[in-house]
Short mmCIF file of C-alpha atoms in Angstrom, two decimals:
data_model
loop_
_atom_site.label_atom_id
_atom_site.label_comp_id
_atom_site.label_asym_id
_atom_site.label_seq_id
_atom_site.Cartn_x
_atom_site.Cartn_y
_atom_site.Cartn_z
CA MET A 1 14.94 13.15 -40.75
CA ALA A 2 16.29 11.04 -43.17
CA GLN A 3 15.49 9.04 -46.21
CA PRO A 4 14.74 5.21 -45.40
CA LYS A 5 17.44 2.88 -46.31
CA GLY A 6 17.10 1.28 -49.69
CA PHE A 7 15.06 4.43 -51.12
CA VAL A 8 17.64 7.22 -50.85
CA ASP A 9 17.64 9.44 -53.70
CA VAL A 10 21.18 9.27 -55.29
CA ILE A 11 21.05 12.68 -56.96
CA ASN A 12 19.68 14.47 -53.55
CA PRO A 13 20.80 12.03 -50.85
CA ASP A 14 20.16 14.88 -48.25
CA TYR A 15 16.36 15.58 -49.03
CA VAL A 16 13.46 14.54 -47.02
CA CYS A 17 9.80 14.49 -47.78
CA HIS A 18 7.59 17.36 -47.00
CA LEU A 19 4.13 16.10 -45.65
CA HIS A 20 1.33 18.33 -46.35
CA LYS A 21 -0.59 16.44 -43.52
CA ALA A 22 0.35 14.14 -40.77
CA ILE A 23 -0.09 10.63 -41.58
CA TYR A 24 -2.21 8.86 -39.19
CA GLY A 25 0.06 6.24 -37.24
CA LEU A 26 3.31 8.01 -37.02
CA LYS A 27 4.67 9.07 -33.59
CA GLN A 28 3.96 12.75 -34.34
CA ALA A 29 0.32 12.09 -35.66
CA PRO A 30 -1.26 12.59 -32.38
CA ARG A 31 0.94 15.74 -31.35
CA GLN A 32 -0.18 17.39 -34.76
CA TRP A 33 -3.90 16.25 -34.23
CA TYR A 34 -3.72 17.88 -30.84
CA ASN A 35 -2.18 21.08 -32.29
CA THR A 36 -4.16 21.51 -34.86
CA LEU A 37 -7.41 20.83 -32.97
CA THR A 38 -6.05 23.18 -29.81
CA ALA A 39 -5.09 25.86 -32.09
CA HIS A 40 -8.73 25.89 -33.61
CA LEU A 41 -10.28 25.70 -30.18
CA VAL A 42 -8.21 28.96 -29.20
CA SER A 43 -9.68 30.78 -31.94
CA MET A 44 -13.03 29.82 -30.91
CA GLY A 45 -12.40 31.59 -27.45
CA PHE A 46 -11.14 28.76 -25.22
CA LYS A 47 -8.03 29.28 -23.00
CA HIS A 48 -5.62 26.91 -21.93
CA SER A 49 -5.67 25.89 -18.06
CA LEU A 50 -2.80 27.09 -16.24
CA SER A 51 -2.88 24.05 -13.92
CA ASP A 52 -3.44 21.71 -17.20
CA PRO A 53 -2.70 23.01 -20.77
CA SER A 54 -4.85 20.30 -22.13
CA LEU A 55 -7.83 21.03 -19.94
CA LEU A 56 -9.46 22.91 -23.00
CA THR A 57 -11.53 20.08 -23.57
CA LEU A 58 -10.74 16.10 -22.78
CA VAL A 59 -8.97 15.13 -26.01
CA TYR A 60 -7.79 11.27 -26.31
CA VAL A 61 -6.74 10.33 -29.77
CA ASP A 62 -9.82 10.83 -31.75
CA ASP A 63 -12.73 10.91 -29.01
CA ILE A 64 -14.03 14.51 -27.66
CA LEU A 65 -16.32 14.95 -24.60
CA ILE A 66 -17.79 18.21 -24.52
CA THR A 67 -19.91 19.24 -21.39
CA GLY A 68 -21.36 22.21 -19.77
CA ASP A 69 -24.53 24.05 -18.50
CA ASN A 70 -25.66 25.90 -21.67
CA ASN A 71 -27.06 23.31 -24.37
CA THR A 72 -27.12 26.55 -26.87
CA LEU A 73 -23.48 27.32 -26.44
CA ILE A 74 -22.69 23.61 -26.93
CA SER A 75 -24.67 23.06 -30.20
CA ASN A 76 -22.97 26.22 -31.40
CA ILE A 77 -19.52 24.73 -30.42
CA ILE A 78 -20.36 21.49 -32.15
CA GLN A 79 -21.38 23.33 -35.41
CA GLN A 80 -18.17 25.27 -35.55
CA LEU A 81 -16.11 22.23 -35.09
CA HIS A 82 -18.10 20.33 -38.01
CA GLN A 83 -16.82 23.31 -40.41
CA HIS A 84 -13.28 22.51 -39.79
CA PHE A 85 -13.02 18.66 -38.73
CA ASN A 86 -15.04 15.50 -40.38
CA MET A 87 -17.02 14.80 -37.21
CA LYS A 88 -19.69 12.62 -36.12
CA GLN A 89 -22.04 13.51 -33.49
CA LEU A 90 -23.04 10.77 -30.98
CA GLY A 91 -25.41 12.48 -29.11
CA GLU A 92 -25.60 12.16 -25.07
CA VAL A 93 -22.94 10.19 -23.73
CA HIS A 94 -23.40 6.59 -22.29
CA SER A 95 -19.89 5.40 -22.54
CA PHE A 96 -16.33 7.11 -22.80
CA LEU A 97 -13.24 5.26 -22.94
CA GLY A 98 -14.69 2.36 -21.36
CA ILE A 99 -16.45 4.28 -18.62
CA GLN A 100 -20.33 3.82 -18.65
CA ILE A 101 -21.97 7.21 -17.62
CA GLU A 102 -25.64 6.80 -16.30
CA ARG A 103 -27.55 10.01 -15.55
CA ASN A 104 -30.56 11.40 -13.92
CA PRO A 105 -31.32 15.25 -13.14
CA ASN A 106 -29.34 15.12 -9.75
CA GLN A 107 -26.56 12.45 -10.28
CA PHE A 108 -24.17 10.82 -12.70
CA PHE A 109 -22.99 7.22 -12.11
CA LEU A 110 -19.63 6.21 -13.37
CA SER A 111 -18.71 2.80 -13.72
CA GLN A 112 -16.80 0.46 -15.85
CA GLN A 113 -18.72 -2.85 -15.52
CA ASN A 114 -18.37 -4.05 -19.18
CA TYR A 115 -14.21 -3.33 -18.99
CA ALA A 116 -14.31 -5.32 -15.65
CA ALA A 117 -16.06 -8.39 -17.28
CA SER A 118 -13.81 -8.34 -20.06
CA ILE A 119 -11.02 -8.89 -17.31
CA LEU A 120 -12.72 -11.72 -15.59
CA GLU A 121 -13.10 -13.23 -19.26
CA VAL A 122 -9.38 -13.00 -19.77
CA ALA A 123 -8.81 -14.86 -16.38
CA GLN A 124 -11.68 -17.42 -16.98
CA LEU A 125 -13.15 -16.14 -13.84
CA SER A 126 -16.56 -14.86 -15.44
CA ASP A 127 -18.56 -17.35 -13.28
CA CYS A 128 -16.35 -17.76 -10.31
CA LYS A 129 -17.63 -17.75 -6.50
CA SER A 130 -17.45 -13.99 -5.35
CA LEU A 131 -15.66 -12.56 -2.37
CA ALA A 132 -16.55 -9.67 0.12
CA ASN A 133 -13.24 -8.37 0.46
CA PRO A 134 -10.42 -7.45 -2.32
CA THR A 135 -7.63 -8.54 0.28
CA CYS A 136 -6.98 -10.86 2.98
CA THR A 137 -5.40 -10.03 6.35
CA LYS A 138 -3.48 -13.59 6.30
CA LEU A 139 -2.53 -15.50 3.52
CA PRO A 140 -2.74 -19.45 3.59
CA SER A 141 0.35 -21.62 4.05
CA ASN A 142 0.03 -23.55 1.09
CA PHE A 143 -1.21 -21.96 -2.52
CA SER A 144 -2.74 -24.01 -5.26
CA ALA A 145 -1.46 -23.81 -8.90
CA ASP A 146 -3.26 -21.58 -11.31
CA SER A 147 -2.91 -22.57 -14.88
CA ILE A 148 -4.15 -19.08 -16.30
CA LEU A 149 -2.89 -16.64 -13.51
CA GLY A 150 0.35 -18.69 -13.06
CA ASP A 151 1.52 -17.06 -16.54
CA PRO A 152 3.75 -14.08 -15.88
CA THR A 153 2.55 -12.57 -19.16
CA ILE A 154 -1.06 -13.09 -18.16
CA TYR A 155 -0.43 -11.87 -14.73
CA ARG A 156 0.95 -8.77 -15.98
CA ARG A 157 -1.80 -8.22 -18.59
CA ILE A 158 -4.59 -8.36 -15.89
CA THR A 159 -2.60 -6.41 -13.28
CA GLY A 160 -1.98 -3.51 -15.82
CA SER A 161 -5.91 -3.65 -16.95
CA LEU A 162 -6.86 -3.35 -13.37
CA GLN A 163 -4.94 -0.23 -12.94
CA TYR A 164 -7.27 1.25 -15.68
CA LEU A 165 -10.41 -0.04 -13.65
CA THR A 166 -9.11 2.18 -10.44
CA LEU A 167 -10.59 5.23 -12.15
CA THR A 168 -13.86 4.38 -10.92
CA ARG A 169 -13.09 1.84 -8.46
CA SER A 170 -11.22 3.50 -5.47
CA ASP A 171 -11.95 0.28 -3.48
CA ILE A 172 -9.48 -1.89 -5.19
CA SER A 173 -6.74 0.65 -5.22
CA TYR A 174 -4.54 -0.75 -2.47
CA SER A 175 -4.88 -4.14 -3.84
CA VAL A 176 -3.89 -3.12 -7.28
CA ASN A 177 -1.03 -1.28 -6.10
CA LEU A 178 0.28 -4.24 -4.01
CA LEU A 179 0.15 -6.55 -7.12
CA SER A 180 1.81 -4.00 -9.36
CA GLN A 181 4.75 -4.07 -7.23
CA HIS A 182 5.45 -7.77 -8.31
CA MET A 183 4.93 -7.39 -11.98
CA HIS A 184 8.65 -8.54 -12.86
CA GLN A 185 8.54 -11.56 -10.80
CA PRO A 186 5.06 -12.72 -9.36
CA LEU A 187 5.34 -15.56 -6.71
CA PRO A 188 2.49 -17.86 -5.39
CA GLN A 189 1.42 -15.42 -3.14
CA HIS A 190 0.68 -12.52 -5.56
CA ILE A 191 -1.01 -14.90 -7.98
CA TYR A 192 -3.16 -16.02 -5.11
CA LEU A 193 -4.00 -12.11 -4.26
CA LEU A 194 -4.93 -11.42 -7.95
CA LYS A 195 -7.27 -14.43 -7.92
CA HIS A 196 -8.76 -13.00 -4.54
CA LEU A 197 -8.76 -9.53 -5.89
CA LEU A 198 -11.00 -10.74 -9.13
CA ARG A 199 -13.33 -12.75 -7.32
CA TYR A 200 -13.99 -9.55 -5.18
CA ILE A 201 -14.73 -7.74 -8.67
CA ARG A 202 -16.96 -10.57 -9.47
CA GLY A 203 -19.26 -10.05 -6.84
CA THR A 204 -19.03 -5.92 -7.17
CA ILE A 205 -18.77 -5.66 -10.82
CA ASN A 206 -21.96 -3.23 -11.05
CA TYR A 207 -20.05 -0.93 -8.59
CA GLY A 208 -18.91 2.49 -9.09
CA ILE A 209 -18.82 6.19 -7.99
CA PRO A 210 -21.72 8.67 -8.18
CA ILE A 211 -21.35 12.63 -8.89
CA THR A 212 -23.88 14.21 -7.00
CA LYS A 213 -25.30 17.57 -6.67
CA SER A 214 -23.65 19.12 -3.06
CA ASN A 215 -21.74 21.95 -2.04
CA LEU A 216 -18.39 22.64 -3.96
CA MET A 217 -16.10 22.80 -1.13
CA LEU A 218 -12.79 20.75 -1.13
CA SER A 219 -11.89 18.45 1.99
CA SER A 220 -9.19 15.90 1.84
CA PHE A 221 -7.92 12.68 4.18
CA SER A 222 -4.55 11.48 4.39
CA ASP A 223 -3.38 8.32 6.05
CA ALA A 224 -0.11 6.13 5.90
CA ASP A 225 0.74 2.79 7.18
CA TRP A 226 4.32 2.93 8.71
CA ALA A 227 6.83 0.28 7.87
CA GLY A 228 3.89 -1.62 6.00
CA ASP A 229 6.08 -3.55 3.36
CA PRO A 230 7.72 -6.30 5.46
CA THR A 231 10.74 -6.54 2.76
CA SER A 232 11.68 -2.93 2.45
CA ARG A 233 10.07 -1.64 5.34
CA LYS A 234 8.91 1.44 3.44
CA SER A 235 5.41 3.08 4.31
CA THR A 236 2.60 3.28 1.90
CA SER A 237 0.74 6.82 1.50
CA GLY A 238 -2.85 6.93 0.99
CA TYR A 239 -4.94 10.11 0.37
CA CYS A 240 -8.28 10.92 -1.33
CA SER A 241 -10.18 14.48 -1.84
CA PHE A 242 -13.69 14.95 -1.92
CA LEU A 243 -15.61 18.17 -3.78
CA GLY A 244 -18.66 18.50 -1.51
CA ASP A 245 -19.90 14.75 -1.46
CA THR A 246 -18.46 13.64 -4.52
CA LEU A 247 -14.96 11.56 -4.45
CA ILE A 248 -12.80 13.33 -7.15
CA SER A 249 -9.14 12.04 -6.49
CA TRP A 250 -7.36 9.35 -4.75
CA THR A 251 -3.82 8.15 -4.51
CA VAL A 252 -1.91 4.78 -3.23
CA LYS A 253 1.82 4.96 -3.21
CA LYS A 254 4.67 3.33 -1.51
CA GLN A 255 7.01 6.18 -0.08
CA MET A 256 10.43 6.56 -1.73
CA MET A 257 12.32 6.48 1.74
CA VAL A 258 12.26 4.44 4.81
CA ALA A 259 10.65 6.44 7.65
CA ARG A 260 11.98 6.50 11.00
CA SER A 261 8.71 7.35 12.77
CA SER A 262 5.10 6.90 12.23
CA THR A 263 4.97 10.53 12.48
CA GLU A 264 7.54 10.90 9.49
CA SER A 265 5.28 8.71 7.42
CA GLU A 266 2.20 10.59 8.13
CA TYR A 267 3.81 13.84 7.56
CA ARG A 268 5.57 12.74 4.30
CA ALA A 269 1.80 11.54 3.12
CA LEU A 270 0.49 15.23 4.24
CA ALA A 271 3.14 16.89 2.32
CA ALA A 272 1.98 14.68 -0.77
CA LEU A 273 -1.43 15.49 -0.21
CA THR A 274 -0.68 19.20 -0.04
CA ALA A 275 0.59 19.27 -3.50
CA ASP A 276 -2.30 17.56 -4.82
CA VAL A 277 -4.78 19.93 -2.98
CA VAL A 278 -2.81 22.93 -4.19
CA TRP A 279 -3.23 21.52 -7.95
CA LEU A 280 -6.95 20.84 -7.41
CA ARG A 281 -7.52 24.38 -6.11
CA ARG A 282 -6.25 25.60 -9.09
CA VAL A 283 -8.19 23.43 -11.75
CA LEU A 284 -11.31 24.12 -9.87
CA THR A 285 -10.64 27.85 -10.20
CA ASP A 286 -9.95 27.31 -13.90
CA PHE A 287 -13.74 25.86 -13.67
CA GLY A 288 -14.93 29.35 -11.93
CA ILE A 289 -15.22 27.40 -8.67
CA GLN A 290 -13.18 29.57 -5.97
CA GLN A 291 -12.24 28.25 -2.96
CA SER A 292 -12.52 31.04 -0.47
CA ALA A 293 -11.92 29.11 2.57
CA PRO A 294 -8.73 26.92 3.40
CA THR A 295 -9.11 23.35 2.43
CA ASP A 296 -9.55 21.08 5.17
CA LEU A 297 -7.01 18.27 5.47
CA TYR A 298 -7.90 15.51 8.09
CA CYS A 299 -5.19 13.40 9.57
CA ASP A 300 -5.27 10.65 12.31
CA ASN A 301 -1.72 11.44 13.73
CA THR A 302 -1.77 14.15 16.19
CA SER A 303 2.08 14.41 16.14
CA ALA A 304 2.05 15.11 12.47
CA ILE A 305 -0.58 17.58 13.09
CA ALA A 306 1.40 19.24 15.96
CA LEU A 307 4.84 19.10 13.84
CA ALA A 308 2.98 20.88 10.99
CA ASN A 309 1.46 23.75 12.91
CA ASN A 310 4.49 24.43 15.14
CA PRO A 311 6.87 26.93 13.84
CA VAL A 312 9.93 25.90 15.87
CA PHE A 313 11.88 23.08 14.12
CA HIS A 314 13.33 20.63 16.50
CA ALA A 315 16.50 18.68 15.71
CA ARG A 316 14.62 15.54 15.71
CA THR A 317 12.99 16.14 12.60
CA LYS A 318 15.64 17.62 10.50
CA HIS A 319 15.38 14.88 7.69
CA ILE A 320 11.85 16.17 6.67
CA GLU A 321 12.68 19.58 6.62
CA ILE A 322 11.73 20.28 3.22
CA ASP A 323 8.06 18.73 3.89
CA HIS A 324 7.92 20.46 6.98
CA ARG A 325 8.57 23.95 5.85
CA PHE A 326 6.14 22.94 2.49
CA VAL A 327 3.32 22.31 4.69
CA ARG A 328 3.93 24.83 7.12
CA ASP A 329 3.91 27.67 4.19
CA HIS A 330 0.58 26.55 2.82
CA ILE A 331 -0.93 26.59 6.41
CA TYR A 332 0.50 29.95 6.83
CA HIS A 333 -1.12 31.28 3.71
CA SER A 334 -4.31 29.65 4.43
CA THR A 335 -4.41 27.59 1.63
CA ILE A 336 -5.02 24.33 4.02
CA ARG A 337 -6.01 23.82 7.59
CA LEU A 338 -5.07 20.77 9.43
CA LEU A 339 -7.70 18.82 11.48
CA PRO A 340 -7.67 15.78 13.52
CA ILE A 341 -10.01 12.81 12.81
CA ASN A 342 -10.50 9.73 14.65
CA THR A 343 -9.05 6.54 13.20
CA VAL A 344 -12.28 4.93 13.03
CA ASP A 345 -13.56 7.70 10.52
CA GLN A 346 -10.60 7.87 8.36
CA PRO A 347 -11.64 6.92 5.01
CA ALA A 348 -8.13 7.07 3.68
CA ASP A 349 -7.42 3.99 5.83
CA ILE A 350 -8.55 1.88 2.96
CA PHE A 351 -5.68 2.90 0.76
CA THR A 352 -2.86 1.87 3.06
CA LYS A 353 -3.42 -1.84 4.43
CA SER A 354 -5.39 -4.88 4.31
CA LEU A 355 -8.53 -4.71 6.28
CA SER A 356 -11.17 -7.06 7.86
CA THR A 357 -14.46 -7.12 5.84
CA PRO A 358 -16.52 -5.23 8.12
CA ARG A 359 -13.83 -2.33 8.53
CA PHE A 360 -13.39 -2.38 4.51
CA GLN A 361 -17.28 -2.19 3.82
CA GLN A 362 -17.72 0.50 6.28
CA LEU A 363 -14.84 2.82 4.64
CA ARG A 364 -16.10 1.54 1.04
CA SER A 365 -19.29 3.19 1.94
CA LYS A 366 -17.47 6.36 3.08
CA LEU A 367 -15.76 6.65 -0.40
CA SER A 368 -19.22 6.31 -1.88
CA VAL A 369 -18.16 3.33 -4.09
CA THR A 370 -21.74 1.82 -4.48
CA PRO A 371 -23.72 -0.34 -6.80
CA ARG A 372 -25.28 1.01 -9.94
CA PRO A 373 -28.69 2.51 -9.63
CA ASN A 374 -31.54 1.00 -11.60
CA SER A 375 -32.23 3.97 -13.84
CA LEU A 376 -30.68 7.30 -14.74
CA THR A 377 -30.98 9.78 -17.36
CA GLY A 378 -29.22 13.74 -18.39
CA ASP A 379 -27.08 15.83 -20.79
CA ILE A 380 -23.41 15.32 -21.99
CA ARG A 381 -22.58 14.78 -25.61
CA THR A 382 -19.89 12.79 -27.22
CA ILE A 383 -18.17 13.67 -30.56
CA ALA A 384 -16.13 10.97 -32.59
CA THR A 385 -13.68 12.19 -35.54
#
């Protein structure tokens, strides 16, 4: 730290200001707030999660969400926080960080309808005709100009906003990932695909994901599209995880290296999913949800499954040795169990490629992305400081 230029104390030029409290808006202010809050929560008996140190409760700038199955304990925690912090209790949660939360005794429904509407308003597509598919399997030969989306700044702004929308809309993850790869220089075909996606969102603006009561066993699905990028020939990994019937995690990502075979691309996706499953199991343990059995990982590539279960290492697979040993170790220690699945039943297929509308809608239902129910009710509370 140093004294600001033009305000240097001539007598004591090496002195700096000693702040008795953090100034809101400085770079260190969020960190100081986090340290102050977590120190108090720890003094109340909370413990940091080993898998995620911020798991005490979800802290985002100045909004706090407290949840649990003991209303009396929740009320006591809120009263203790009131004694140390200037807070306002907002009651049962209906919206948190742009996510609408609707409730009934057996289900929570998460959606971002208002947020999606604001994106469409920026693109001036609030009243556009809707489409049934966020992507298209064949691009037209000619692209008409778009005065709004044709502006690279607007393209980047909307695409960045769509990344946040994928928090409750796993069905658009592949499309958003594809558009995000061309933020630096969007071409006419990318502007066309962005408008196509926005028209799909217009028709499914009330869609979201339900959280339902079911068993608490973790299961995951992995898929890859070998050499799907026509320019770089890199593959796309896609995987998702369910806790019972509830979708809790999903990822779409282009692989870092060019795969020499479909088996290699599928195996790299399996290795990435295995790492994610290991982390999810640790987080679930922090919540008191023990996974007593190995987590089932479903893959539609029999060669990748055989490679993972085969202890003999072949010369043809030397280039994926690290991933091979990583997956093999977790199979050996019963962390995961690899199982085959028919490609037709593979829900992760929606994360790796453009699909026909019937196929897309079939997989969307498997991910439980559905329209918002008419009425719901429940018990989670929000606090604002």
